[in-house]
Coordinates of C-alpha atoms in Angstrom, one line a residue:
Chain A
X1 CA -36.2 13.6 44.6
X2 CA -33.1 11.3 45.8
X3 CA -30.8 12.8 47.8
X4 CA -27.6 11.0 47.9
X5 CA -26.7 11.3 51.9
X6 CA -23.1 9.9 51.9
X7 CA -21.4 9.5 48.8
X8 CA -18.1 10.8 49.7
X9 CA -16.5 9.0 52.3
X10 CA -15.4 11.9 55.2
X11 CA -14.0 11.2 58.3
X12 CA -16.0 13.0 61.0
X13 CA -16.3 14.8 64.1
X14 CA -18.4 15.4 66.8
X15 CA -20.1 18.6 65.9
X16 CA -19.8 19.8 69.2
X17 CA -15.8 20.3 69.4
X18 CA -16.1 22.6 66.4
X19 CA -18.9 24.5 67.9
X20 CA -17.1 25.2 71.0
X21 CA -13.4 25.5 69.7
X22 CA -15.3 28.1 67.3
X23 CA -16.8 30.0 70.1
X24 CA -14.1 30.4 72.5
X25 CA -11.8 31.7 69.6
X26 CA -14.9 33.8 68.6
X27 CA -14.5 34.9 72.4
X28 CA -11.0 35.7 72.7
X29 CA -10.9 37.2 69.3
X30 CA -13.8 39.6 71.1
X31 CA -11.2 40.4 73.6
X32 CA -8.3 41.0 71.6
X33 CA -9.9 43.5 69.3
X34 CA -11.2 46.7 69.6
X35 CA -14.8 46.8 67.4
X36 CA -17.1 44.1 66.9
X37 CA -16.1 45.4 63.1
X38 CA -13.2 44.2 63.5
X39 CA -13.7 40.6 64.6
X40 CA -16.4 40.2 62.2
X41 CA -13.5 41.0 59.5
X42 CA -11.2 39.0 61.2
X43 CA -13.7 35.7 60.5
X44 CA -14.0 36.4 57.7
X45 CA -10.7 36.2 56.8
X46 CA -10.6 33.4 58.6
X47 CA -12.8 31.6 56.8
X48 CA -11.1 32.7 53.9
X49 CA -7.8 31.0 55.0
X50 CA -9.5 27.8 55.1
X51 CA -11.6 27.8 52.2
X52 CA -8.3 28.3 50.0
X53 CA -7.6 25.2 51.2
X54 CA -10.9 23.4 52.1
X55 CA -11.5 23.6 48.0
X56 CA -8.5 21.2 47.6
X57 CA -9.9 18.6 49.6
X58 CA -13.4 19.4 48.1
X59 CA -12.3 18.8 44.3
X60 CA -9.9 15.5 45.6
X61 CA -12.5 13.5 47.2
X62 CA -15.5 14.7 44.6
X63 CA -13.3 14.2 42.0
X64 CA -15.8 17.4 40.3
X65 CA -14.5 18.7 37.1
X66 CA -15.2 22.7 35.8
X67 CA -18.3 24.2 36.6
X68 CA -20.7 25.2 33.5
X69 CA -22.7 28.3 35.0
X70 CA -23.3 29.4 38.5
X71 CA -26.6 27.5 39.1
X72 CA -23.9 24.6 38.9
X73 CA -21.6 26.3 41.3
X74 CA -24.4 26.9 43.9
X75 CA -25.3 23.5 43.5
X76 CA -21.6 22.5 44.0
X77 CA -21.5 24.6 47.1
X78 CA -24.4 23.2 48.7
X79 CA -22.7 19.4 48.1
X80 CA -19.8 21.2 50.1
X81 CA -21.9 22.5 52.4
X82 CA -23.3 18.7 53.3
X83 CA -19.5 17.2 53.1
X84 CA -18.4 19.8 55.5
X85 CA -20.6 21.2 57.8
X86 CA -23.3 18.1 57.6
X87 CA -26.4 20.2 56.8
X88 CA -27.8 20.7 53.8
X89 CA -28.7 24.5 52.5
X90 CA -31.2 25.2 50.3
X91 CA -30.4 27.3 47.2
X92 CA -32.8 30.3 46.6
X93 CA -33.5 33.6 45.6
X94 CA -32.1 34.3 42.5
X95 CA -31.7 37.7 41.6
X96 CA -32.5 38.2 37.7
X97 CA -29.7 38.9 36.4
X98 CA -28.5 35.2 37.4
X99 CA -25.5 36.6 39.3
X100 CA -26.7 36.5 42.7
X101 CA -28.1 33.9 45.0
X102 CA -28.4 32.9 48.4
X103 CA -28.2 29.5 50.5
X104 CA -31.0 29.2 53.2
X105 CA -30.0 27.3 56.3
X106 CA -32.3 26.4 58.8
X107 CA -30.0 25.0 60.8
X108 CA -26.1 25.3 61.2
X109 CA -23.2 23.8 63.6
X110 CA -21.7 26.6 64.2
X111 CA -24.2 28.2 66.1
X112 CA -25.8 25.5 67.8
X113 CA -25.2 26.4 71.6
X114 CA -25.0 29.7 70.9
X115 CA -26.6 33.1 71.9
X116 CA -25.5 36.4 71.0
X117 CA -25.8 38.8 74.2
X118 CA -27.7 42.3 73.6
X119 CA -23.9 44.2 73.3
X120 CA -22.6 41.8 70.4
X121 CA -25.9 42.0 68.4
X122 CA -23.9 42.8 65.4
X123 CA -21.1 40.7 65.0
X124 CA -21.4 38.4 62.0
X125 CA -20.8 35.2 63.8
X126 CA -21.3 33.3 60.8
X127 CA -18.6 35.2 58.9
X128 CA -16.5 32.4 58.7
X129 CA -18.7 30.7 55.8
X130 CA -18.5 33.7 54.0
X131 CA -15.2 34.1 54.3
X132 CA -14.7 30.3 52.9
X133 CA -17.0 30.3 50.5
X134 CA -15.6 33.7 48.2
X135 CA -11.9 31.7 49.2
X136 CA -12.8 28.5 47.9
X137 CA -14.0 30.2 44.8
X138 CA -11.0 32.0 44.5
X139 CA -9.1 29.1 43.7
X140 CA -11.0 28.2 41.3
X141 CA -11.1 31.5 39.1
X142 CA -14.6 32.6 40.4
X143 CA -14.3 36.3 42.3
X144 CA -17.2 36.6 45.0
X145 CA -18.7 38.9 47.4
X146 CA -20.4 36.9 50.5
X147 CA -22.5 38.2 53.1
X148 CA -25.1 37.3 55.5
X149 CA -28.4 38.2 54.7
X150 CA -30.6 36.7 57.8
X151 CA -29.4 35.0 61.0
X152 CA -30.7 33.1 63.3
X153 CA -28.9 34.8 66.0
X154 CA -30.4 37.6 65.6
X155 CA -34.0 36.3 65.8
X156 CA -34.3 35.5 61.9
X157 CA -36.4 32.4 61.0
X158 CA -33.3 31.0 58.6
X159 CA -29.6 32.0 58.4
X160 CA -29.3 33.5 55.1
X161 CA -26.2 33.4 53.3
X162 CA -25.8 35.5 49.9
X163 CA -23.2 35.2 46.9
X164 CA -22.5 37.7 44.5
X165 CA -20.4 36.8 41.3
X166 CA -18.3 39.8 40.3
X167 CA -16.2 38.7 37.3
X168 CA -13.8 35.5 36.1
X169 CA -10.1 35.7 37.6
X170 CA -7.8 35.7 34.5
X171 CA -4.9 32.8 35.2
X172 CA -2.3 34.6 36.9
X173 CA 0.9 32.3 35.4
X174 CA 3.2 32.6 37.7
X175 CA 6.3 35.1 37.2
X176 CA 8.7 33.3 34.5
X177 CA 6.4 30.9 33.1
X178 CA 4.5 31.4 29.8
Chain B
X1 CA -49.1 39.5 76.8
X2 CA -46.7 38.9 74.2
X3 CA -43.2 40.4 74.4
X4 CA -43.6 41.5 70.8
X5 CA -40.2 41.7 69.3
X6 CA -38.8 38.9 71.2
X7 CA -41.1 35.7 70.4
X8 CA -37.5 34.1 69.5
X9 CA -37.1 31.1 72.0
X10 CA -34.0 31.2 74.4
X11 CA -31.4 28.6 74.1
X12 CA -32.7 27.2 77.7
X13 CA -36.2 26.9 76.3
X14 CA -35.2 24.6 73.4
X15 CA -34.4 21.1 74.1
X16 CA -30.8 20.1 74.6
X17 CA -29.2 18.3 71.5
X18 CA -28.5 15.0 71.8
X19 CA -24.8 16.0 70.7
X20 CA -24.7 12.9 67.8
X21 CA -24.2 15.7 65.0
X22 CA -21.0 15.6 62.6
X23 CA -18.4 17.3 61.2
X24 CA -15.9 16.5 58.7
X25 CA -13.0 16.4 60.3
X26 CA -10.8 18.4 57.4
X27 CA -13.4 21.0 58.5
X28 CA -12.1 20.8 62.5
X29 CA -8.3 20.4 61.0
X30 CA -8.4 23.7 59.7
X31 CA -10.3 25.3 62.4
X32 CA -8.3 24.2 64.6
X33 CA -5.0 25.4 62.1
X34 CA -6.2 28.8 62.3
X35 CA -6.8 28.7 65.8
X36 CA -3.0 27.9 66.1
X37 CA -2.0 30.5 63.8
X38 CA -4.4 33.0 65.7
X39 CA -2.4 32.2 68.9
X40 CA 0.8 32.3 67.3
X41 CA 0.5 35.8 65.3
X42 CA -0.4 37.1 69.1
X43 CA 2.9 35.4 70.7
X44 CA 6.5 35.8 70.8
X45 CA 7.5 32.6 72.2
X46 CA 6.3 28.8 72.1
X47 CA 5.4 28.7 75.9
X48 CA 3.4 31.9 75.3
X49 CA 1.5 30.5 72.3
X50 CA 0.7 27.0 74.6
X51 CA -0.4 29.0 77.3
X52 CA -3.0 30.7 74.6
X53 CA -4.0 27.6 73.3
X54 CA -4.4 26.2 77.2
X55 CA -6.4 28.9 77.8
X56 CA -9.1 28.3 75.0
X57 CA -9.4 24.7 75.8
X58 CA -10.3 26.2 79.0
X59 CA -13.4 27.6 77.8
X60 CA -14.6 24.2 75.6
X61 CA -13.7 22.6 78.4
X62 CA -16.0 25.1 81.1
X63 CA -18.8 24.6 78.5
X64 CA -18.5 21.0 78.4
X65 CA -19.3 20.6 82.1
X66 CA -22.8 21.1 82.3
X67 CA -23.3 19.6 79.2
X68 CA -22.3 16.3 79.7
X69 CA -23.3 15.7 83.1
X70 CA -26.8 16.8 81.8
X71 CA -26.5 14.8 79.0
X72 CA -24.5 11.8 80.3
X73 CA -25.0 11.5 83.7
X74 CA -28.2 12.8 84.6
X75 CA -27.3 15.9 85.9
X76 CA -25.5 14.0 88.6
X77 CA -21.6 15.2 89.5
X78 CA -19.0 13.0 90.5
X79 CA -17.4 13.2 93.7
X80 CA -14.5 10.6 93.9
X81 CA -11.4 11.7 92.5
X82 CA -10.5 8.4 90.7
X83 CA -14.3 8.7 89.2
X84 CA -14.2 12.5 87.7
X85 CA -10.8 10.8 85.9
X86 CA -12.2 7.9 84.7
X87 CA -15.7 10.0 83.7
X88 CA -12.3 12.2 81.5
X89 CA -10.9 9.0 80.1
X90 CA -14.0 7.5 78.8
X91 CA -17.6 9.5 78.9
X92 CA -15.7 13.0 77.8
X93 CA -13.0 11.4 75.4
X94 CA -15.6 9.1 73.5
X95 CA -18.4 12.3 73.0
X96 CA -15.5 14.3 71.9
X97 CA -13.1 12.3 70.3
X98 CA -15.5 8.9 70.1
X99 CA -13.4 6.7 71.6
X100 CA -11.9 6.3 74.9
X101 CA -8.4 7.5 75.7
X102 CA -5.8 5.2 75.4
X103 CA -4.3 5.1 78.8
X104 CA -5.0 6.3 82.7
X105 CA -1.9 5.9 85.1
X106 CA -1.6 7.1 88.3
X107 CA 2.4 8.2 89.3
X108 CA 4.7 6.2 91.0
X109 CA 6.5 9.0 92.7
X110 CA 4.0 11.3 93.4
X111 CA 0.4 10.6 94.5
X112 CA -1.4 13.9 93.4
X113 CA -0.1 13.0 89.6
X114 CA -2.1 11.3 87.2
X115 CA -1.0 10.4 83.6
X116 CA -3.5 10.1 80.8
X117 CA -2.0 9.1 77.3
X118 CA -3.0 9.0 73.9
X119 CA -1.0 8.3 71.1
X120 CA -2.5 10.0 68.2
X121 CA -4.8 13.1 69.7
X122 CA -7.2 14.3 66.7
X123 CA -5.7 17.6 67.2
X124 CA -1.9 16.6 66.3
X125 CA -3.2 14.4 63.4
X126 CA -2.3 17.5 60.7
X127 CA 0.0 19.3 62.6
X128 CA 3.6 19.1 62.0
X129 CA 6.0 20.9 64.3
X130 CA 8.8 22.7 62.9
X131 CA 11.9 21.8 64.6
X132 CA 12.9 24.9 66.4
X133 CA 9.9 24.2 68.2
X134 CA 9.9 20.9 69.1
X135 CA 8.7 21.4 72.5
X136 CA 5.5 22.8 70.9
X137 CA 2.2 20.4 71.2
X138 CA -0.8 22.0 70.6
X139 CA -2.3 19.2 72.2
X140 CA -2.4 21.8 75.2
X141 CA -5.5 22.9 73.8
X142 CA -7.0 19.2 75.3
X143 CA -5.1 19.9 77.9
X144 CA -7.0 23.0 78.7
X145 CA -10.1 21.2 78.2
X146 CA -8.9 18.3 80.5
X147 CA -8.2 21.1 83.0
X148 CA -11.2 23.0 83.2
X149 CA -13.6 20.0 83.8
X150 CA -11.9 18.9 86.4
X151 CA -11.3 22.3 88.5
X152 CA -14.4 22.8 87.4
X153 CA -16.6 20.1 89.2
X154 CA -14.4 20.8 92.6
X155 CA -11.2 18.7 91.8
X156 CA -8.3 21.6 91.3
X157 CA -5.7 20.9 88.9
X158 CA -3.1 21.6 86.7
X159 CA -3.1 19.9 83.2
X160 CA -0.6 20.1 80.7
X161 CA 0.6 18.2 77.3
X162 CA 3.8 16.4 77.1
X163 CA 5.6 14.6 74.3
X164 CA 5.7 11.2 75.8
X165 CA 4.6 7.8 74.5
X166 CA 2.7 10.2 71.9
X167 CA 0.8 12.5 73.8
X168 CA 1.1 12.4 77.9
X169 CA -1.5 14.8 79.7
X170 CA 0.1 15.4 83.0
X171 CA -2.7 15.9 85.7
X172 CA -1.5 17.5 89.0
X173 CA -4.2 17.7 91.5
X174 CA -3.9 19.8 94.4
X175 CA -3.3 19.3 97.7
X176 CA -6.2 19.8 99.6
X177 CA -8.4 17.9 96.4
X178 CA -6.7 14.4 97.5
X179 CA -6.5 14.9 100.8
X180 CA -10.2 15.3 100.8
X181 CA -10.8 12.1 98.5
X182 CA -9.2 10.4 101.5
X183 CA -11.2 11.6 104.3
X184 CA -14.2 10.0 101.8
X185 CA -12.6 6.8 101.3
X186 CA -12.1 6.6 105.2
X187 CA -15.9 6.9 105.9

């Protein structure tokens, strides 16, 4: 099977800057907040933040029009998944209802560098990709749950990601214009 | 003799990256944008929010230490003063930024200052700054960075970010830091 490496033409960064900038905000956000619970949320929403926008700059430079079903989504997502982060997931584990499924990464730039110590062992570093994921679909109508599954901070062979599809967001019109 | 549950390799037992993998940069952008606005829910003024963003370069920077002398430099430390700059101005700003900074001057007026410019820092390139805080340049964050190597390998400064020919990164070393680079260059 071809896989097309490069196709969309992405300015880049060294990998290590966003590995660090993440982890000392990680760190301070640790800090700042009371619970690990807390944080974990607080990525999450992070990563929701930038996935509302991330999915602008997705559809611009792909130039990608509606999705037909959610193996196309997934598929979509992984695409993003090479564009932004530079690795590329594998899609898996379907559930059989068709409504569920989960991207396997075996390895991830966020977490390169990093070890979680014995008192943190369950923050969800990886929250952020949740978080952008279920905002990225957002904008585009879809309404997702996100969660980690495995993690390879925690001594798991792969970092699991899972999505959930709940329902189709209606088109909210904005108030005053029908 | 197996430690059972913990057959997981250490971070120290793998082998260090090569450090050639990439991000997109709309990826760092926004990172980076919520790490502003992460600093800025938690302050009340603009010197409060650079001091915040100061601070977390600090920490990139600490980590960077050991990392690029391993990688870079074979583990070997600098120990002239004008060296540990120029390592800043080219080995640390092309693995970051992958290219060298623009400029390195040393001040006319005062000895312990050192001026390294760059017009266009990565980390200003989506930010505009509203004008009631023009004095805001979140290229303190690089500062911080800038900062930490150097007190960190045994040269003491202070590092901050100035709007000057672009961006100006003001480097104050201490006292007793160039006074001891002379007793070297005296030997």
């Amino acid at each position: 099977m071809s896989r097309s490496t490069t196709r969309f033409d992405t300015k880049k960064v060294n990998s290590e800057l966003v590995t660090l900038t993440y982890g000392a905000l990680v760190a301070q956000m640790i800090k700042d907040l009371d619970s690990t619970e807390d944080v974990s949320k607080q990525l999450e929403r992070l990563g929701y933040n930038m996935g509302v926008r991330l999915i602008e700059d997705f559809l611009a430079k792909t130039g990608t029009g509606r999705c037909l079903d959610l193996k196309d989504t997934a598929d979509k997502i992984q695409t993003a998944f090479r564009m932004y982060l530079g690795v590329q997931p594998n899609v898996a584990n379907w559930s059989a209802a068709g409504d569920e499924f989960s991207f396997v990464l075996d390895n991830n730039p966020l977490t390169d560098l990093v070890e979680l110590p014995e008192d943190l062992k369950n923050l969800k570093y990886c929250n952020l990709i949740c978080g952008a994921i279920r905002g990225a679909l957002e904008m585009v109508q879809l309404d997702v749950q996100s969660w980690i599954v495995q993690d390879q901070l925690k001594g798991d062979q792969n970092t699991e990601i899972r999505v959930k599809f709940i329902r189709r967001l209606e088109d909210a019109m904005p108030a005053g214009e029908d | 003799m197996s430690l059972t549950s913990r057959s997981r390799l250490s971070i120290l037992d793998k082998p260090l990256s090569r450090g050639k993998g990439e991000v997109s940069l709309s990826c760092f952008a926004l990172l980076f944008s919520e790490v502003v606005q992460y600093c800025q829910n938690k302050s009340q003024t603009v010197p409060e929010l650079q001091n915040k963003l100061h601070e977390l370069g600090r920490k990139v920077g600490i980590k960077l230490i050991d990392l690029y002398f391993v990688r870079e430099k074979n583990g070997k430390r600098e120990i002239k003063l004008l060296n540990i700059l120029l390592f800043v101005k080219s080995t640390l700003w092309k693995a970051l930024f992958g290219r060298e900074a623009d400029k390195l001057e040393h001040s006319n007026d005062d000895e312990n200052t050192y001026y390294l410019m760059e017009k266009d820092p990565l980390v200003n390139k989506f930010i505009s700054v509203p004008r009631d805080k023009s004095s805001l340049n979140c290229a303190v964050f690089i500062a911080g960075i800038i900062e930490a190597v150097l007190t960190g390998t045994g040269f003491t400064a202070k590092v901050t970010a100035h709007w000057h020919k672009g961006t100006t990164y003001m480097v104050k070393f201490d006292d007793v830091v160039v006074a001891r680079d002379k007793q070297l260059e005296e030997r």
